[in-house]
GROMACS .gro file of C-alpha atoms in nm:
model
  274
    1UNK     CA    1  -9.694   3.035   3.821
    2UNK     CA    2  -9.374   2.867   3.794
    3UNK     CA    3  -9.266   2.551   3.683
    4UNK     CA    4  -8.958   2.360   3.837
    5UNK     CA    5  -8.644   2.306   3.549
    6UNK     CA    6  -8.329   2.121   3.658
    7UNK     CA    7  -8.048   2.254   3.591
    8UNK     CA    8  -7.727   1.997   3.496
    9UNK     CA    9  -7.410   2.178   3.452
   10UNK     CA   10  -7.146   2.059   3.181
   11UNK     CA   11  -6.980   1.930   3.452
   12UNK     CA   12  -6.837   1.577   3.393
   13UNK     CA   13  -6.775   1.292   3.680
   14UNK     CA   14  -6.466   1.148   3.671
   15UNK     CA   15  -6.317   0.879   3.881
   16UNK     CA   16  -5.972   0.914   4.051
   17UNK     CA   17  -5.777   0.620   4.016
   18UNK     CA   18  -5.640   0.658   4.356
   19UNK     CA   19  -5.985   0.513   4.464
   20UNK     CA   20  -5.878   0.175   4.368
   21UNK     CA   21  -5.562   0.146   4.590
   22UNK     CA   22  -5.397  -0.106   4.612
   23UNK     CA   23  -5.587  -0.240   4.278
   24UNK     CA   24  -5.394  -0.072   4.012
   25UNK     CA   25  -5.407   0.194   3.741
   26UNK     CA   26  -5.547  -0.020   3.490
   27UNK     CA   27  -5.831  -0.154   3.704
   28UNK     CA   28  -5.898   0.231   3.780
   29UNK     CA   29  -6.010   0.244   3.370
   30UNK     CA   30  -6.165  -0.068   3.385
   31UNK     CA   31  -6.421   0.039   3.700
   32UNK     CA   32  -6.460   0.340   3.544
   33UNK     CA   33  -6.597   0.213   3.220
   34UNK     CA   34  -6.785  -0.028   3.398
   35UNK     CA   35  -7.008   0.187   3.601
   36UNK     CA   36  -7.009   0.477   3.371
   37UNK     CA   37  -6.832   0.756   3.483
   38UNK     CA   38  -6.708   1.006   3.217
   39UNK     CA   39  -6.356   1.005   3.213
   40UNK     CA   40  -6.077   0.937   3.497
   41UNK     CA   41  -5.831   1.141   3.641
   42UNK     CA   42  -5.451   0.965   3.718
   43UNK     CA   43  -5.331   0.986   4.022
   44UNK     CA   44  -4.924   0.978   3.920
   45UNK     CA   45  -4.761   0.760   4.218
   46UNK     CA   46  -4.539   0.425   4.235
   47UNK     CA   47  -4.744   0.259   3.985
   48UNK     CA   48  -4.509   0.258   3.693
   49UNK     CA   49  -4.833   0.276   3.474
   50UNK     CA   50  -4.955   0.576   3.584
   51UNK     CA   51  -4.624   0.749   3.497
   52UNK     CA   52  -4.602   0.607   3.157
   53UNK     CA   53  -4.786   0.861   2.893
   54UNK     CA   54  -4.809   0.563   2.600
   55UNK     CA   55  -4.955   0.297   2.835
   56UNK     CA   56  -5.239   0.518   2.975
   57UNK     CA   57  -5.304   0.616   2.651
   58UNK     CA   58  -5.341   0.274   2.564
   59UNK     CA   59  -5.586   0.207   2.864
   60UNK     CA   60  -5.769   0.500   2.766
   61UNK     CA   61  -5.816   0.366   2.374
   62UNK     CA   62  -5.906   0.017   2.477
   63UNK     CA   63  -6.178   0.125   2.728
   64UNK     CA   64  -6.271   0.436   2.584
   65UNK     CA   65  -6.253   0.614   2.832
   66UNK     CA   66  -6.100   0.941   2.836
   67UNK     CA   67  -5.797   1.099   3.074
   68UNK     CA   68  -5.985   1.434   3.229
   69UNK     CA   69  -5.716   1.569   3.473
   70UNK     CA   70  -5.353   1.448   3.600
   71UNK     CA   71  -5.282   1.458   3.949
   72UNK     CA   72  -4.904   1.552   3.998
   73UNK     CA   73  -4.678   1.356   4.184
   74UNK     CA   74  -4.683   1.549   4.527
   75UNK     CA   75  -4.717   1.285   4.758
   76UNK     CA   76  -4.479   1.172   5.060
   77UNK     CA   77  -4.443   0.825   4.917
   78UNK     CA   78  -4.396   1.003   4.549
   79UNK     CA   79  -4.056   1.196   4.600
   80UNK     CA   80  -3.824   1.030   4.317
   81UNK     CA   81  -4.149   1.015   4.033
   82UNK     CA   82  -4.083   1.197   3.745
   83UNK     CA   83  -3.756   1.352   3.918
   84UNK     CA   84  -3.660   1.475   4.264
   85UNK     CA   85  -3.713   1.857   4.121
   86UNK     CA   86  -4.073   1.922   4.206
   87UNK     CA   87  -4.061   2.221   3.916
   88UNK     CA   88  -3.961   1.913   3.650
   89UNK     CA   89  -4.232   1.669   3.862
   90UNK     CA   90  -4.528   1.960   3.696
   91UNK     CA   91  -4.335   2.011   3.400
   92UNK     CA   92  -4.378   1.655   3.345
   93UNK     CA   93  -4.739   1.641   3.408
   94UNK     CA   94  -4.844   1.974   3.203
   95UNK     CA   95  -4.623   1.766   2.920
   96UNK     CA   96  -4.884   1.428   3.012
   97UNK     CA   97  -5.202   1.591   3.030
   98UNK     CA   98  -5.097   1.854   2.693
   99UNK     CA   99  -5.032   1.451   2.532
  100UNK     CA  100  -5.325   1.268   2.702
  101UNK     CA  101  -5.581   1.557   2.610
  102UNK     CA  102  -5.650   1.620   3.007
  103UNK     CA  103  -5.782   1.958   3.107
  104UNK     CA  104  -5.623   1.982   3.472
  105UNK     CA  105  -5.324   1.954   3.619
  106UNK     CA  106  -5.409   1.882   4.018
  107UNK     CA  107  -5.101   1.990   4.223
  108UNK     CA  108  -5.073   1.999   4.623
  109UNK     CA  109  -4.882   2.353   4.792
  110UNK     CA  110  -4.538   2.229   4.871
  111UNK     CA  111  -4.421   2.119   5.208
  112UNK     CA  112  -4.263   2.350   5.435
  113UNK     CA  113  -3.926   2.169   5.431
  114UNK     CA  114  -3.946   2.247   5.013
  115UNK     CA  115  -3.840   2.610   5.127
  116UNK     CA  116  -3.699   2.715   4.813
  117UNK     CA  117  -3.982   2.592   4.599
  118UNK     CA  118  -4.196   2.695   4.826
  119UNK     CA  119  -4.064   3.035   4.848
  120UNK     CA  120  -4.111   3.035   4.468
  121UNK     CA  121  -4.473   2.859   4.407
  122UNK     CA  122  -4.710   3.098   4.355
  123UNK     CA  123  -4.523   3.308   4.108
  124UNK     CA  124  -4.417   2.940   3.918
  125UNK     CA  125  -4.750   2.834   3.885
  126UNK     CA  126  -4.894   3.138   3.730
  127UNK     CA  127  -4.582   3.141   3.488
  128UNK     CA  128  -4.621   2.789   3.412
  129UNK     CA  129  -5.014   2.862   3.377
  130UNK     CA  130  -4.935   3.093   3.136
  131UNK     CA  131  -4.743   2.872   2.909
  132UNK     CA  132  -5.013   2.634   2.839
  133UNK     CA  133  -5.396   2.557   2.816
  134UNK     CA  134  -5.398   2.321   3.068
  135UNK     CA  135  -5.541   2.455   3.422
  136UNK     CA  136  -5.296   2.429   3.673
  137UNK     CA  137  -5.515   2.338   3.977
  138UNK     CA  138  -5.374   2.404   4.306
  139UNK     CA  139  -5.565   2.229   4.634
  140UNK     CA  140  -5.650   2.256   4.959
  141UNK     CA  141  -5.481   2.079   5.178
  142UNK     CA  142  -5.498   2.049   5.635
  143UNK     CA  143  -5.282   2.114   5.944
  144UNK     CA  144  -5.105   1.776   6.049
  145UNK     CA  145  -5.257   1.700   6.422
  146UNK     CA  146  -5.096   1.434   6.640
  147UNK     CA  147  -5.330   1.409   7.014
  148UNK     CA  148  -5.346   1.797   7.113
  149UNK     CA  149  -5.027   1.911   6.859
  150UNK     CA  150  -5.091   2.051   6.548
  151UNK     CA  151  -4.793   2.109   6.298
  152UNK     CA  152  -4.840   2.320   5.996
  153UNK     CA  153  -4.681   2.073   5.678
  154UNK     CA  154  -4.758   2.304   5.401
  155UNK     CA  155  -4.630   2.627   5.267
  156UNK     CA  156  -4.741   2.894   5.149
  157UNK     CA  157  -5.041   2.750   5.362
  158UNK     CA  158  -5.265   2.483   5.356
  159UNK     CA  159  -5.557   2.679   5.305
  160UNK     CA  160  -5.455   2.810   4.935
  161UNK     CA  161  -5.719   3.070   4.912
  162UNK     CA  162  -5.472   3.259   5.080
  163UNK     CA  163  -5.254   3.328   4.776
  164UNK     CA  164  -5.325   3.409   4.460
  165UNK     CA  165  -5.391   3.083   4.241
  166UNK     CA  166  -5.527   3.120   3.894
  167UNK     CA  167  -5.751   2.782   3.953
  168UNK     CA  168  -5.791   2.605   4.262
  169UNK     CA  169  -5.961   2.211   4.355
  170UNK     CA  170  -6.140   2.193   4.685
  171UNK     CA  171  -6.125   1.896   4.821
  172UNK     CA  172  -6.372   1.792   5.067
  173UNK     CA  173  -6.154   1.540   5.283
  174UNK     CA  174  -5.915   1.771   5.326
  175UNK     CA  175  -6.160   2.069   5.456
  176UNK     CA  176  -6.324   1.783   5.695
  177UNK     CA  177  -5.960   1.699   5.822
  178UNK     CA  178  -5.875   2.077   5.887
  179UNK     CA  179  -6.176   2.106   5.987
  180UNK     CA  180  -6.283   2.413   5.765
  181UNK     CA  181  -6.588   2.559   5.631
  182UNK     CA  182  -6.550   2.396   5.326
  183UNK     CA  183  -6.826   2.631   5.171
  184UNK     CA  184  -6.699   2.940   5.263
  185UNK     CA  185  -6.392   2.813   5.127
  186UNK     CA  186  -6.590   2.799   4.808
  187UNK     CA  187  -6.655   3.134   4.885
  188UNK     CA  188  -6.360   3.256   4.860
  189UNK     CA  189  -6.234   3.069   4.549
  190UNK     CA  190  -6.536   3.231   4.353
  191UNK     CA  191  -6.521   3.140   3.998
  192UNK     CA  192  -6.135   3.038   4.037
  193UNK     CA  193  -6.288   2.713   4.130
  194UNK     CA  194  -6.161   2.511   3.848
  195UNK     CA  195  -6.195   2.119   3.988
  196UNK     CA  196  -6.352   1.929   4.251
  197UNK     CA  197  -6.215   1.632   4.426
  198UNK     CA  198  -6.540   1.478   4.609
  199UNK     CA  199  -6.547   1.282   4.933
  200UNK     CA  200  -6.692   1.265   5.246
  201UNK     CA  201  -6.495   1.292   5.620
  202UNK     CA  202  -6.578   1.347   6.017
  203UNK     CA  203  -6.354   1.586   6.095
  204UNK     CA  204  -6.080   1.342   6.203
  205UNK     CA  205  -5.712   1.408   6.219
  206UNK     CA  206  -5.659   1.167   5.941
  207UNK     CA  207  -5.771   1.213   5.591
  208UNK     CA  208  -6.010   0.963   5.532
  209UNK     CA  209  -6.199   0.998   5.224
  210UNK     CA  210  -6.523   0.877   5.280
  211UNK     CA  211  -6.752   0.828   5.045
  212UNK     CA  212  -6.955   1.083   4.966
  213UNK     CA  213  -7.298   1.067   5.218
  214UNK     CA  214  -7.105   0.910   5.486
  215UNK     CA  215  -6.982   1.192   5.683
  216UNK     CA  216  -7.038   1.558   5.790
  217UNK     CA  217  -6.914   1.735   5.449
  218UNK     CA  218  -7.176   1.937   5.262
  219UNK     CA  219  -7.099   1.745   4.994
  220UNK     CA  220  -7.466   1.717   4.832
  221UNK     CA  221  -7.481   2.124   4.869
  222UNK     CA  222  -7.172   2.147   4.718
  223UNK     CA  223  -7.277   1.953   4.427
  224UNK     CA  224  -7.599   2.117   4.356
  225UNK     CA  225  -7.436   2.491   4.403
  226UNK     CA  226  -7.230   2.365   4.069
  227UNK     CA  227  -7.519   2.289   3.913
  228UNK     CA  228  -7.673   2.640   3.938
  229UNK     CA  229  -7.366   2.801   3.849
  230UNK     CA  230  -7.310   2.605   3.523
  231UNK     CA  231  -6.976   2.483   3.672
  232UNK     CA  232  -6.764   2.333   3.360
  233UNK     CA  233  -6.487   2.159   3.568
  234UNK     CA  234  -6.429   1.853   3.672
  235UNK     CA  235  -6.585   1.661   3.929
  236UNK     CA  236  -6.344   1.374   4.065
  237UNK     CA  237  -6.417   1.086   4.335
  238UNK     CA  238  -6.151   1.039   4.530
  239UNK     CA  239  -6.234   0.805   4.778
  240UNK     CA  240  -6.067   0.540   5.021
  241UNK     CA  241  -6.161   0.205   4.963
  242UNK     CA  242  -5.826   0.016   5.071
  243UNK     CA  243  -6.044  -0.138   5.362
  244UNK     CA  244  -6.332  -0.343   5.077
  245UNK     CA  245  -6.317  -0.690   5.185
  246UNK     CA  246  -6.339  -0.786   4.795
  247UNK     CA  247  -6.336  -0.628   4.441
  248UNK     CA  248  -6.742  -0.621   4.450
  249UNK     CA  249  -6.761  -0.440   4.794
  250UNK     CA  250  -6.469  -0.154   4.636
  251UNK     CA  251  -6.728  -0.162   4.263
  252UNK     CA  252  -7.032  -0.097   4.509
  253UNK     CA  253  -6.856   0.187   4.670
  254UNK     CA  254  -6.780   0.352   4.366
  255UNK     CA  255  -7.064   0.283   4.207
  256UNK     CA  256  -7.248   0.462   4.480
  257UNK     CA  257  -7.046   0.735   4.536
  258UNK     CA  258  -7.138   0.799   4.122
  259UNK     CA  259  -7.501   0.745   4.202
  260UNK     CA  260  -7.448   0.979   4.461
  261UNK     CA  261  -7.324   1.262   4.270
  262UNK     CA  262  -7.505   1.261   3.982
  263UNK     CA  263  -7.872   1.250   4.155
  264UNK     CA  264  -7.718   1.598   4.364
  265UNK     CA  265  -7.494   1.772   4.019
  266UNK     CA  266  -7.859   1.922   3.939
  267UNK     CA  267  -8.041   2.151   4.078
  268UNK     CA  268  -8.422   2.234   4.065
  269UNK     CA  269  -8.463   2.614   3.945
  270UNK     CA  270  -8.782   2.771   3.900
  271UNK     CA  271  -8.869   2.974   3.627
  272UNK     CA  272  -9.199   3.186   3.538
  273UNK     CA  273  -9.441   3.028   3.276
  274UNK     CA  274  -9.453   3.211   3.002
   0.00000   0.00000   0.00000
């Protein structure tokens, strides 16, 4: 006979605060405390808040709510924050999240045009890995399709389980939009896998960051493999919800998407009776 345990991984749930766009930084911490997540992750962008290390500590004081992971400024719309040198853009953010007490540093590969930094990635994020605590967390990213064209942005690769990364994030957008197996991708990071950015997609060319449920990801599998494998990262949403007619419609999104993954981070395992 056997009776059914479930198993919850240390695992905590953290909300992006790129899920707010175009809401702010500082709603992101309000939300979050709001609906109970564990902690938040900054998405470093235009928002002079979320490149300023005293007023997110601030925000994470007054709601009490702490700063799990720091998502580099990698973005298209991001190339002047924190410097035009993408080396001092992660030197920056390995400084914030050493400051703010945040676990991960989230960076993207580099585009193709980068070429010298791109040439030099791999072997500058292990030496910068070694220099600190912090997990430097490098994710997957997609081919850029226009109609029947595809055009390959990122170098290295988009799919970073091709190089040798001492912690990746899978992100489950981005395997929808390239239209990987984003398990098998899993796979292949093994226990590399040091962070999770959750959301849902169909497959389209654009990224579109769905909540979780609401597309064709395995997102609930995903989830519940972590719990069986004691996963200690981080588990971010990172959803869209620029298109929420009102601040209540964006709360209900995120409050679902949490619902969402914590009813699937756990995992029924059976063990004998003693």
């Amino acid at each position: 006979m056997a009776e059914p345990v479930v198993c919850i991984p240390d695992a905590k749930v953290a909300l992006s605060t790129a899920s707010v766009y175009p809401e702010s930084t500082a709603t992101a911490f309000e939300i979050a405390a709001r609906l109970g997540y564990d902690g938040v992750e900054v998405m470093v962008w235009t928002d002079p808040v979320s490149q300023d290390i005293e007023a997110l500590r601030r925000l994470s004081d007054y709601h009490r709510i702490p700063i799990l992971a720091v998502h580099a400024p990698c973005l298209l719309i991001t190339p002047r924050v924190w410097s035009t040198d993408p080396w001092v853009k992660l030197q920056r953010a390995r400084a914030a999240a050493e400051k703010l007490g945040a676990s991960t540093v989230v960076v993207h590969p580099p585009f193709r045009w980068q070429r010298q930094y791109a040439r030099d990635f791999v072997t500058g994020i292990w030496r910068m890995a070694n220099e600190t605590d912090v997990r430097f967390a490098v994710e997957n990213m997609y081919p850029w399709r226009y109609r029947d064209r595809e055009m390959l942005a990122y170098a290295p690769d988009w799919d970073v389980t091709k190089e040798d990364y001492r912690h990746f994030t899978i992100d489950l957008s981005h395997s929808a939009t390239a239209r990987s197996d984003a398990m098998h991708m899993v796979d292949r990071m093994g226990d590399r896998l040091g962070h999770v950015h959750l959301a849902d997609g169909k497959g389209s060319a654009k990224d579109e960051h769905l909540v979780p449920g609401r597309g064709s990801q395995p997102c609930a599998e995903l989830l519940e493999r972590l719990a069986l494998t004691g996963f200690d990262g981080h588990v971010v949403i990172e959803v869209n919800t620029r298109r929420a007619m009102s601040g209540a419609e964006r709360e209900a999104d995120l409050a679902e998407a949490l619902a969402f993954t914590r009813l699937h981070l756990a995992s029924a395992v059976k063990v004998p009776r003693p």
